[in-house]
Amino acid sequence: MGTFIVRRFLQMIPILILISLLTFLLMRLAGPDPAEYMIMLNPRIKPADILAEKIRLGLVSPDGKPLPLISQYLNWLGNLAKGDWGWSRIWPNQTAFGAIMLFLPNSLILMGLALLLSIIVAVPIGIYSALKQYSSFDYTFTTLSFMGMSLPTFWLALMSIIIFHLLPYRVFGFPLFPAGDIVSFGKPYAWQWYDRLWHLALPVLVLAITHMAAWTRYMRSSLLEVIRADYVRTARAKGLPESKVINKHALRNALIPMVTILTLSIPGLFGGALITETVFAYPGVGRMLYQAVVGKDYAVAMADILFLALITIIFNLVADILYAVVDPRIRVS
Amino acid sequence: MAVADTALELAPSFSYWNMVWTRFRKHKLAMFGTIVVLFMILVCFVGAPVYTALSGIDYSSQNLQDRYAFPSAQHWFGTDDLGRDVLIRILYGGQISIEVGLIASLAAIVLGSLIGVIAGYIGGWVDEALMRFTDVMMSLPYLPLYLVLAMAFTPGFWTLIFIFIAFGWMGDARLVRGVVLSLKNMEFVEAARAVGSSSWRIMGTHLLLNSMAVIIVSTTLAVGGNIVGEASLSYLGLGIQPPMPSWGNILQNAAEFMFAPRNGPWLIFYPGFFLFLTVLSFNFMGDGLRDALDPRLKNAN
């Protein structure tokens, strides 16, 4: 087990190097000089300051000559390692790392609730579909989950705003749910837990629905596979009651791959949250990345992409390790 | 499946493709999908230009006297914030969306199959290197990278297609490699080698042709994903740029004016519904093709 984990850790290194290199090159191609861009909004800046900033960022050598891309990249990595992630251009007085930490809790709340809701709905439906394969229930929910997987997230988000905000507002004069933001700013009850929940309702619902569909299908096919296994037939043959066969033998084994799928889907949740957060103007890391990219906030965009890449890789690793824990056959190969 | 089995028994002399068609026809949702897709292609690529030729109204024709019009006989889906006909914009937008979906998926499968067949057939360090590279590409956070890539290059039609190819080939490569690995030690490949066929000929004719079932299914399913991808990026303003319409930027425009007093909800409903219906139809088609081309794959997923 130990060597397995160490080997998987070592495999992360080339991936990290490639991602950081790709991120760096893309942002250098995309934006103009990050130092000049960062200071552009500040009229008191002198050319000497720009040069100093460029030297600090490792874009030019101390005597003012531009460095080749590869040394710029190495300097950037060095700065990252020293904890110098650069300053944000859009969010005043924030380092790139600080900006991520500012928005991360919001994202975690949104994704946590969405994850919970989608599991609570998807797992029982998937189980029931598999147990009643080819029934009208199974057929209905298989078709529905197909539809759910074809739903564009941003359209679902917009339609939920229309149905729960715009139409009630036009008909009754007040919205059922807010169309965006995180709390009712300026109201005495802003930041109360119910105010936050009220604002979270639509984004959580949208994010949950987009993931529910896929999980229903995974759960269904996972259980179907197990139900056909020899040991389930044996359990039935030795005369166990059906409830015991399902609960003790089938279900427990069917949930094993679900753990892996769930772990692997968490980085994707960050990606899906990007669109949901943007439509609902919800201040999370996804929307932050979008604003940073559009606003050419060089340092924040690079830091955010690296952060997301790191999360992706870490959860891939966790999924592999979890899988090896629950299924010893994996470790051998 | 009992249905498919009877079809096989009734039609012993049919060719492979005849059997595929028989099985496909039995799949109601897949037939629904196929009809919708054909209908969409017809109205977008034929209907829209014909309408423009007859009435002189195209996707950019504005009528500022007639903004936010209700759906009517003249404007079936109403008009938008500049008095443009929403239906005609949706149809022209459909051309772009479907083109992006098809071109990107086809190109990605060509690239993916090439990498998959080379990795699988040649094996050794080539396989190792190609598959490690595939793993790395698969672990990249793709949506954030889409954003940055769309920014790095000028956003537009070919940029979108480039992005979808660059991030779309990995799954195909793995699938094709898997099929090739299972085929390459079979007798027909050995026979081809014995009569002196070159490696390229074996890969090109024998292995790729026998991977066709996987390739066709994967391409069809990718089209829907790419259409949603196009719409999402265009919605964020990083895809197809106005005045050229696409389903994504029509929705973006509608969302921008969502809270305008006279704005109707249908401005958001219709383009999204076309998008949803098209994506759903391609997915139904892909599912039906999977069952029809290779019934063994049916429960593999």
XYZ file of C-alpha atoms in Angstrom:
634
model
C 0.000 0.000 0.000
C 2.811 2.381 0.950
C 4.689 1.902 -2.319
C 1.448 2.292 -4.242
C 0.802 5.713 -2.685
C 4.398 6.812 -3.193
C 4.281 5.756 -6.847
C 1.060 7.676 -7.424
C 2.599 10.723 -5.712
C 5.587 10.596 -8.043
C 3.287 10.390 -11.047
C 1.766 13.718 -9.988
C 5.021 15.588 -10.548
C 5.154 15.581 -14.386
C 1.461 16.476 -14.486
C 2.039 19.448 -12.197
C 5.029 20.623 -14.237
C 3.073 20.368 -17.479
C 0.064 22.216 -16.079
C 2.149 25.008 -14.609
C 4.076 25.368 -17.874
C 0.858 25.406 -19.898
C -0.768 27.946 -17.582
C 2.280 30.168 -17.692
C 2.617 30.086 -21.482
C -1.103 30.690 -22.017
C -1.250 33.667 -19.741
C 1.942 35.133 -21.224
C 0.430 34.731 -24.705
C -2.976 36.006 -23.646
C -2.136 39.100 -21.703
C 0.265 41.914 -22.380
C 3.085 42.503 -19.926
C 1.600 41.607 -16.526
C 3.611 44.236 -14.670
C 2.476 47.096 -16.891
C -1.053 45.811 -16.910
C -1.194 45.650 -13.158
C -0.072 49.197 -12.643
C -1.992 50.709 -15.566
C -4.856 51.872 -13.388
C -2.589 53.725 -10.998
C -1.649 57.218 -12.251
C 1.070 57.783 -9.645
C 3.217 54.970 -10.964
C 6.615 55.921 -12.419
C 8.492 53.925 -15.092
C 11.051 52.997 -12.465
C 8.331 51.297 -10.432
C 7.245 49.284 -13.437
C 10.820 48.144 -13.972
C 11.138 47.246 -10.300
C 7.914 45.236 -10.486
C 9.136 43.454 -13.617
C 12.360 42.562 -11.876
C 10.417 41.328 -8.852
C 8.182 39.215 -11.103
C 11.287 37.823 -12.776
C 10.357 39.019 -16.255
C 13.560 41.003 -16.800
C 17.045 40.672 -15.368
C 18.199 43.152 -12.677
C 19.963 45.268 -15.339
C 16.720 45.691 -17.297
C 17.201 43.162 -20.110
C 14.209 40.976 -21.000
C 14.719 37.344 -20.023
C 13.905 34.322 -22.200
C 10.519 32.669 -21.534
C 12.049 29.649 -19.841
C 13.810 31.764 -17.191
C 10.630 33.804 -16.729
C 8.814 30.537 -16.067
C 11.430 29.343 -13.588
C 11.378 32.708 -11.795
C 7.594 32.522 -11.574
C 7.795 29.026 -10.084
C 10.418 30.281 -7.647
C 8.156 33.142 -6.575
C 5.262 30.731 -6.127
C 7.422 28.505 -3.971
C 8.424 31.515 -1.849
C 4.724 32.280 -1.317
C 4.782 35.318 -3.619
C 1.713 34.691 -5.788
C 1.557 38.256 -7.073
C -0.971 41.012 -6.486
C -4.496 41.119 -7.820
C -5.422 43.860 -10.267
C -9.202 43.687 -9.822
C -9.479 43.064 -6.093
C -7.656 45.901 -4.356
C -5.002 45.101 -1.779
C -5.338 41.356 -2.287
C -2.653 38.894 -3.218
C -3.720 36.244 -5.706
C -3.649 33.705 -2.903
C -5.672 36.019 -0.665
C -8.297 36.449 -3.387
C -8.735 32.681 -3.683
C -9.058 32.330 0.079
C -11.617 35.156 0.071
C -13.951 33.342 -2.338
C -13.218 29.711 -1.556
C -15.550 29.369 1.483
C -18.524 30.548 -0.623
C -17.736 27.967 -3.291
C -17.329 25.192 -0.750
C -20.732 25.935 0.814
C -22.422 25.992 -2.594
C -20.782 22.791 -3.793
C -21.190 20.970 -0.515
C -24.923 21.590 -0.427
C -25.315 20.738 -4.128
C -23.353 17.521 -3.682
C -25.455 16.520 -0.691
C -28.748 17.261 -2.430
C -27.814 15.403 -5.600
C -26.638 12.320 -3.689
C -29.776 12.239 -1.553
C -31.914 12.251 -4.693
C -29.773 10.271 -7.137
C -28.690 7.271 -5.058
C -32.182 6.056 -4.026
C -33.547 6.601 -7.546
C -30.615 4.730 -9.065
C -31.053 1.838 -6.640
C -34.783 1.586 -7.214
C -34.319 1.796 -11.012
C -31.862 -1.077 -10.923
C -34.049 -3.245 -8.687
C -37.038 -2.663 -10.974
C -35.136 -2.819 -14.262
C -37.343 -2.239 -17.340
C -40.269 -1.091 -15.168
C -42.044 2.139 -16.030
C -40.262 3.802 -13.079
C -36.898 2.736 -14.478
C -37.841 3.813 -17.978
C -39.100 7.221 -16.825
C -36.035 8.031 -14.756
C -33.588 6.694 -17.325
C -35.141 9.019 -19.896
C -35.206 11.879 -17.366
C -31.561 11.386 -16.482
C -30.734 11.422 -20.178
C -32.516 14.750 -20.407
C -30.728 16.025 -17.312
C -27.362 15.218 -18.839
C -28.244 17.129 -22.005
C -29.376 20.237 -20.109
C -27.009 23.167 -20.584
C -26.214 24.414 -17.053
C -26.484 28.094 -17.890
C -29.863 27.700 -19.566
C -31.193 25.771 -16.573
C -29.883 28.561 -14.346
C -31.509 31.271 -16.469
C -34.811 29.383 -16.613
C -34.785 28.930 -12.830
C -34.321 32.693 -12.451
C -37.260 33.277 -14.781
C -39.525 30.771 -13.035
C -38.648 31.574 -9.407
C -37.713 35.228 -9.651
C -38.909 37.082 -12.713
C -42.390 35.598 -13.201
C -43.450 35.720 -9.524
C -42.130 39.261 -9.432
C -44.191 40.273 -12.450
C -47.310 38.423 -11.305
C -47.322 38.875 -7.516
C -45.000 41.831 -7.189
C -42.340 39.961 -5.185
C -39.823 37.267 -6.160
C -39.874 33.801 -4.589
C -36.106 33.545 -4.685
C -33.390 36.129 -5.386
C -31.822 36.116 -8.855
C -28.282 36.360 -7.600
C -25.758 37.611 -5.053
C -24.955 36.033 -1.740
C -27.067 37.979 0.811
C -29.623 40.814 0.784
C -27.143 43.656 1.104
C -28.409 46.624 3.119
C -31.195 44.669 4.823
C -31.058 44.142 8.617
C -31.299 40.365 8.164
C -28.419 40.193 5.694
C -25.923 37.416 6.573
C -28.471 35.632 8.775
C -28.395 31.909 8.034
C -31.886 31.959 6.472
C -30.944 34.866 4.250
C -27.906 32.953 3.026
C -29.937 29.796 2.453
C -32.534 31.798 0.554
C -29.806 33.056 -1.771
C -28.243 29.629 -2.066
C -31.477 27.853 -3.015
C -31.436 28.404 -6.790
C -27.684 27.942 -7.403
C -27.677 24.776 -5.287
C -30.728 23.415 -7.101
C -29.223 24.076 -10.540
C -25.835 22.618 -9.671
C -27.463 19.593 -8.026
C -29.748 18.850 -10.972
C -26.877 18.870 -13.443
C -25.052 16.230 -11.383
C -28.054 14.186 -10.282
C -28.646 12.839 -13.762
C -25.224 11.279 -14.195
C -25.192 9.815 -10.680
C -28.552 8.166 -11.111
C -27.157 6.375 -14.144
C -23.912 5.375 -12.430
C -25.760 4.067 -9.385
C -28.167 2.103 -11.576
C -25.513 0.479 -13.750
C -23.273 -0.206 -10.766
C -26.043 -2.075 -8.941
C -27.160 -3.881 -12.109
C -23.652 -5.198 -12.576
C -23.485 -6.487 -9.018
C -26.938 -8.066 -9.116
C -25.752 -10.300 -11.963
C -22.663 -11.405 -10.021
C -22.224 -15.030 -8.978
C -22.046 -14.278 -5.258
C -25.481 -12.649 -5.374
C -26.891 -15.734 -7.081
C -25.194 -17.851 -4.398
C -26.748 -15.705 -1.658
C -30.166 -16.231 -3.220
C -29.521 -19.938 -3.745
C -28.678 -20.533 -0.107
C -32.111 -19.153 0.745
C -31.383 -15.680 2.098
C -34.394 -13.376 2.106
C -34.323 -10.898 -0.797
C -33.927 -7.882 1.514
C -30.737 -9.390 2.953
C -29.436 -10.265 -0.498
C -29.879 -6.675 -1.624
C -28.802 -4.855 1.524
C -25.961 -7.065 2.645
C -24.523 -8.385 -0.581
C -25.536 -6.317 -3.568
C -25.826 -2.761 -2.287
C -22.589 -2.648 -0.324
C -20.584 -3.798 -3.314
C -22.456 -1.515 -5.684
C -21.603 1.513 -3.557
C -17.843 0.897 -3.856
C -17.440 2.326 -7.378
C -19.743 5.172 -6.359
C -17.156 6.342 -3.819
C -14.593 6.640 -6.595
C -16.966 8.334 -9.008
C -17.990 10.795 -6.325
C -14.390 11.660 -5.505
C -13.507 12.059 -9.173
C -16.479 14.327 -9.787
C -15.520 16.901 -7.152
C -13.019 18.754 -9.396
C -15.693 18.757 -12.114
C -18.051 20.316 -9.602
C -15.674 23.293 -9.417
C -15.861 23.574 -13.200
C -19.645 23.331 -13.295
C -19.826 25.845 -10.480
C -17.991 28.348 -12.685
C -21.014 28.712 -14.945
C -23.598 28.529 -12.166
C -21.728 31.088 -10.082
C -21.383 33.421 -13.039
C -25.091 33.304 -13.938
C -26.167 33.871 -10.322
C -23.433 36.451 -9.623
C -22.430 34.221 -6.717
C -18.992 35.232 -5.393
C -17.093 31.929 -5.569
C -13.767 30.836 -7.061
C -15.405 29.948 -10.399
C -16.833 33.386 -10.990
C -13.602 34.858 -9.682
C -11.656 33.016 -12.389
C -14.067 34.247 -15.044
C -13.712 37.839 -13.838
C -9.947 37.485 -13.636
C -9.713 36.122 -17.189
C -12.011 38.767 -18.672
C -10.402 41.535 -16.605
C -6.895 40.285 -17.511
C -5.980 39.848 -13.856
C -2.852 37.913 -14.673
C -1.766 36.854 -11.199
C -5.201 35.778 -9.971
C -6.103 33.816 -13.123
C -2.821 31.890 -13.021
C -3.115 31.202 -9.317
C -6.728 30.084 -9.696
C -6.002 27.710 -12.572
C -3.085 26.202 -10.698
C -5.311 25.857 -7.652
C -8.030 24.099 -9.682
C -5.461 21.870 -11.361
C -4.058 20.965 -7.969
C -7.528 20.066 -6.723
C -8.143 17.926 -9.810
C -4.893 16.038 -9.346
C -5.339 15.619 -5.599
C -8.836 14.208 -5.980
C -7.648 11.870 -8.747
C -5.022 10.666 -6.304
C -7.537 10.324 -3.470
C -9.862 8.357 -5.759
C -7.052 5.986 -6.722
C -6.047 5.446 -3.110
C -9.648 4.956 -1.983
C -10.140 2.460 -4.754
C -7.022 0.592 -3.744
C -8.224 0.564 -0.138
C -11.609 -0.946 -0.968
C -10.373 -3.221 -3.759
C -7.012 -4.887 -2.965
C -6.670 -6.249 -6.518
C -5.819 -2.751 -7.814
C -2.632 -2.465 -5.762
C -0.937 -5.405 -7.457
C -0.902 -4.135 -11.025
C -32.798 -7.816 -25.484
C -35.611 -9.974 -26.722
C -36.531 -7.498 -29.437
C -33.087 -7.459 -30.979
C -32.791 -11.241 -30.838
C -35.998 -11.859 -32.762
C -34.849 -9.351 -35.345
C -31.677 -11.348 -35.800
C -33.528 -14.614 -36.182
C -35.929 -13.211 -38.737
C -33.170 -11.767 -40.841
C -30.434 -14.377 -41.183
C -29.289 -13.259 -44.626
C -28.958 -9.563 -43.801
C -25.592 -7.852 -43.874
C -24.059 -6.294 -40.750
C -25.336 -2.829 -41.656
C -28.819 -4.179 -42.347
C -28.893 -5.680 -38.882
C -27.627 -2.449 -37.383
C -30.412 -0.549 -39.095
C -33.024 -3.056 -37.938
C -31.874 -2.735 -34.352
C -31.556 1.048 -34.573
C -35.102 1.401 -35.927
C -36.448 -0.439 -32.894
C -34.880 2.118 -30.533
C -37.677 4.687 -30.238
C -35.668 7.429 -28.553
C -32.859 7.060 -31.078
C -35.321 7.355 -33.961
C -36.825 10.421 -32.273
C -33.307 11.868 -31.955
C -32.448 11.161 -35.575
C -35.626 12.794 -36.834
C -35.081 15.881 -34.666
C -31.454 16.193 -35.779
C -32.391 15.886 -39.456
C -35.203 18.393 -38.940
C -32.830 20.859 -37.212
C -30.266 20.554 -39.991
C -32.997 21.077 -42.588
C -34.550 24.180 -41.025
C -31.216 25.765 -40.066
C -29.286 25.111 -43.272
C -32.114 25.212 -45.814
C -35.074 26.905 -44.129
C -33.236 29.969 -42.886
C -31.547 30.951 -46.197
C -34.787 30.324 -48.097
C -36.691 32.547 -45.660
C -34.034 35.251 -46.012
C -34.184 35.033 -49.818
C -37.970 35.386 -49.770
C -38.431 38.086 -47.133
C -35.078 39.850 -47.143
C -34.885 39.477 -43.328
C -31.754 37.884 -41.920
C -30.209 37.496 -38.470
C -29.004 41.096 -38.292
C -32.070 42.889 -39.707
C -33.154 45.344 -37.025
C -36.464 47.088 -36.579
C -36.256 49.540 -33.702
C -39.988 50.336 -33.956
C -40.755 46.716 -33.150
C -38.633 45.842 -30.117
C -39.581 43.117 -27.646
C -42.579 42.147 -29.802
C -44.801 39.343 -28.519
C -44.758 36.088 -30.464
C -47.132 36.577 -33.412
C -47.867 35.229 -36.876
C -45.210 37.537 -38.288
C -42.575 36.842 -35.605
C -43.247 33.349 -34.295
C -40.841 33.713 -31.370
C -41.150 37.516 -31.013
C -38.329 40.031 -31.431
C -35.356 40.919 -29.244
C -33.961 44.163 -27.809
C -33.056 45.482 -31.284
C -36.256 44.317 -32.952
C -34.547 41.364 -34.633
C -36.652 38.300 -35.374
C -35.753 35.680 -32.749
C -36.707 32.626 -34.825
C -34.484 33.578 -37.743
C -31.628 34.316 -35.340
C -32.087 30.926 -33.701
C -31.994 29.195 -37.091
C -28.821 30.994 -38.184
C -27.357 30.415 -34.721
C -28.162 26.732 -35.160
C -25.978 26.621 -38.268
C -22.964 27.775 -36.251
C -23.715 25.570 -33.248
C -24.218 22.421 -35.323
C -21.152 23.178 -37.460
C -18.951 23.616 -34.390
C -20.340 20.413 -32.881
C -19.836 18.309 -35.999
C -16.459 19.637 -37.149
C -14.900 19.533 -33.680
C -16.172 16.024 -32.947
C -15.039 14.630 -36.298
C -11.602 16.202 -36.029
C -11.183 15.044 -32.437
C -12.085 11.471 -33.330
C -9.588 11.482 -36.218
C -6.824 12.668 -33.895
C -7.928 10.362 -31.067
C -8.195 7.291 -33.310
C -4.783 7.954 -34.807
C -3.167 8.207 -31.373
C -5.150 5.241 -30.062
C -4.345 2.932 -32.968
C -0.655 3.833 -32.951
C -0.371 3.385 -29.183
C -2.261 0.103 -29.238
C -0.609 -1.479 -32.280
C 2.993 -0.385 -31.842
C 2.968 -0.737 -28.061
C 6.175 -0.539 -26.002
C 7.560 2.869 -25.125
C 5.408 4.570 -27.795
C 2.279 3.288 -26.067
C 3.655 4.249 -22.675
C 4.515 7.804 -23.755
C 1.245 8.416 -25.595
C -0.879 7.080 -22.745
C 0.985 9.073 -20.094
C 0.398 12.180 -22.217
C -3.289 11.247 -22.499
C -3.492 10.877 -18.710
C -1.969 14.308 -18.207
C -4.366 15.904 -20.681
C -7.279 14.210 -18.943
C -6.335 15.564 -15.542
C -6.305 19.183 -16.699
C -9.172 21.321 -15.385
C -10.752 21.800 -18.774
C -13.342 24.538 -18.254
C -10.897 27.034 -16.704
C -8.439 26.227 -19.481
C -11.152 26.744 -22.106
C -11.608 30.242 -20.722
C -7.930 31.061 -20.817
C -7.455 29.532 -24.271
C -10.437 31.421 -25.641
C -8.854 34.584 -24.251
C -5.345 33.745 -25.428
C -6.440 33.421 -29.029
C -9.006 35.733 -30.571
C -12.385 34.257 -29.633
C -14.243 32.894 -32.646
C -15.325 29.904 -34.707
C -11.927 28.310 -35.383
C -10.605 29.034 -31.901
C -13.554 27.140 -30.446
C -12.962 24.219 -32.759
C -9.259 24.179 -31.928
C -10.054 24.119 -28.196
C -12.572 21.301 -28.547
C -10.131 19.228 -30.599
C -7.250 19.866 -28.206
C -9.328 18.702 -25.227
C -11.618 16.240 -26.975
C -9.411 13.445 -28.307
C -8.310 11.722 -25.080
C -11.385 9.591 -24.480
C -11.419 8.477 -28.124
C -7.740 7.574 -27.997
C -8.293 5.342 -24.960
C -11.339 3.656 -26.458
C -9.682 2.920 -29.792
C -6.508 1.717 -28.078
C -8.603 -0.678 -26.033
C -10.240 -2.139 -29.120
C -6.919 -2.382 -30.964
C -5.292 -4.203 -28.028
C -8.054 -6.789 -28.107
C -7.797 -7.214 -31.888
C -4.120 -7.072 -32.688
C -3.313 -10.685 -31.799
C -6.284 -12.135 -33.649
C -5.849 -14.380 -36.671
C -6.943 -11.896 -39.306
C -4.252 -9.435 -38.258
C -1.680 -12.215 -38.219
C -2.837 -13.268 -41.678
C -2.520 -9.711 -42.947
C 1.005 -9.569 -41.571
C 1.810 -12.966 -43.118
C 0.839 -11.827 -46.613
C 3.138 -8.854 -46.162
C 0.812 -5.952 -45.348
C 2.640 -2.969 -43.935
C 1.956 -1.766 -40.381
C 0.185 1.316 -41.736
C -2.075 -0.827 -43.886
C -2.942 -3.093 -40.971
C -3.663 -0.121 -38.726
C -5.562 1.794 -41.387
C -7.735 -0.885 -42.904
C -7.993 -3.755 -40.440
C -7.779 -2.207 -36.994
C -9.486 1.139 -37.609
C -12.330 -0.381 -39.624
C -12.944 -2.865 -36.841
C -13.037 -0.032 -34.304
C -15.773 1.718 -36.281
C -18.555 0.846 -33.818
C -16.720 2.556 -30.974
C -15.698 5.472 -33.180
C -19.197 6.199 -34.479
C -20.804 6.057 -31.028
C -18.133 8.214 -29.443
C -18.366 10.844 -32.194
C -22.137 11.088 -31.968
C -22.040 11.507 -28.202
C -19.274 14.122 -28.507
C -21.355 16.319 -30.839
C -23.838 17.113 -28.063
C -21.066 17.891 -25.612
C -19.354 20.213 -28.055
C -22.583 22.040 -28.851
C -23.107 22.697 -25.129
C -19.446 23.726 -24.855
C -19.840 26.202 -27.705
C -22.996 27.631 -26.170
C -21.410 27.934 -22.715
C -18.314 29.722 -23.982
C -20.365 31.981 -26.247
C -22.649 32.695 -23.312
C -19.613 33.822 -21.328
C -18.658 36.071 -24.244
C -15.592 33.998 -25.178
C -17.012 32.029 -28.112
C -18.796 33.145 -31.260
C -18.817 36.932 -31.370
C -21.849 39.056 -32.320
C -23.245 40.037 -34.778
C -22.829 36.415 -35.892
C -25.475 34.551 -33.882
C -25.005 31.273 -32.049
C -27.292 29.674 -29.491
C -24.880 30.718 -26.752
C -24.597 34.389 -27.624
C -28.326 34.739 -28.385
C -28.894 33.548 -24.813
C -26.225 35.881 -23.514
C -27.915 38.801 -25.235
C -31.300 37.750 -23.873
C -29.914 37.341 -20.349
C -28.371 40.794 -20.475
C -31.816 42.311 -21.005
C -33.616 39.778 -18.817
C -34.818 42.391 -16.336
C -35.769 44.972 -18.970
C -39.427 45.899 -18.326
C -40.848 44.648 -21.623
C -38.571 41.654 -21.995
C -40.428 38.357 -22.368
C -39.225 35.076 -20.858
C -39.520 33.420 -24.294
C -36.374 35.257 -25.391
C -34.489 32.952 -23.038
C -36.715 29.912 -23.373
C -36.651 29.371 -27.165
C -32.925 29.477 -27.966
C -32.157 27.304 -24.942
C -34.882 24.867 -25.868
C -33.467 24.442 -29.386
C -30.050 23.916 -27.837
C -31.375 21.386 -25.327
C -33.441 19.505 -27.910
C -30.522 19.228 -30.329
C -28.078 18.041 -27.682
C -30.620 15.565 -26.313
C -31.267 14.234 -29.818
C -27.583 13.655 -30.524
C -27.297 11.849 -27.178
C -30.322 9.667 -27.946
C -28.803 8.883 -31.337
C -25.500 7.948 -29.750
C -27.232 5.663 -27.272
C -29.248 4.000 -30.023
C -26.163 3.573 -32.183
C -24.308 1.954 -29.302
C -27.082 -0.603 -28.873
C -27.424 -1.150 -32.617
C -23.753 -1.345 -33.618
C -22.643 -3.600 -30.837
C -25.284 -5.098 -28.561
C -22.514 -6.330 -26.255
C -21.701 -2.717 -25.361
C -25.225 -2.163 -24.140
C -24.583 -2.977 -20.516
C -20.909 -2.149 -20.490
C -21.623 1.435 -19.546
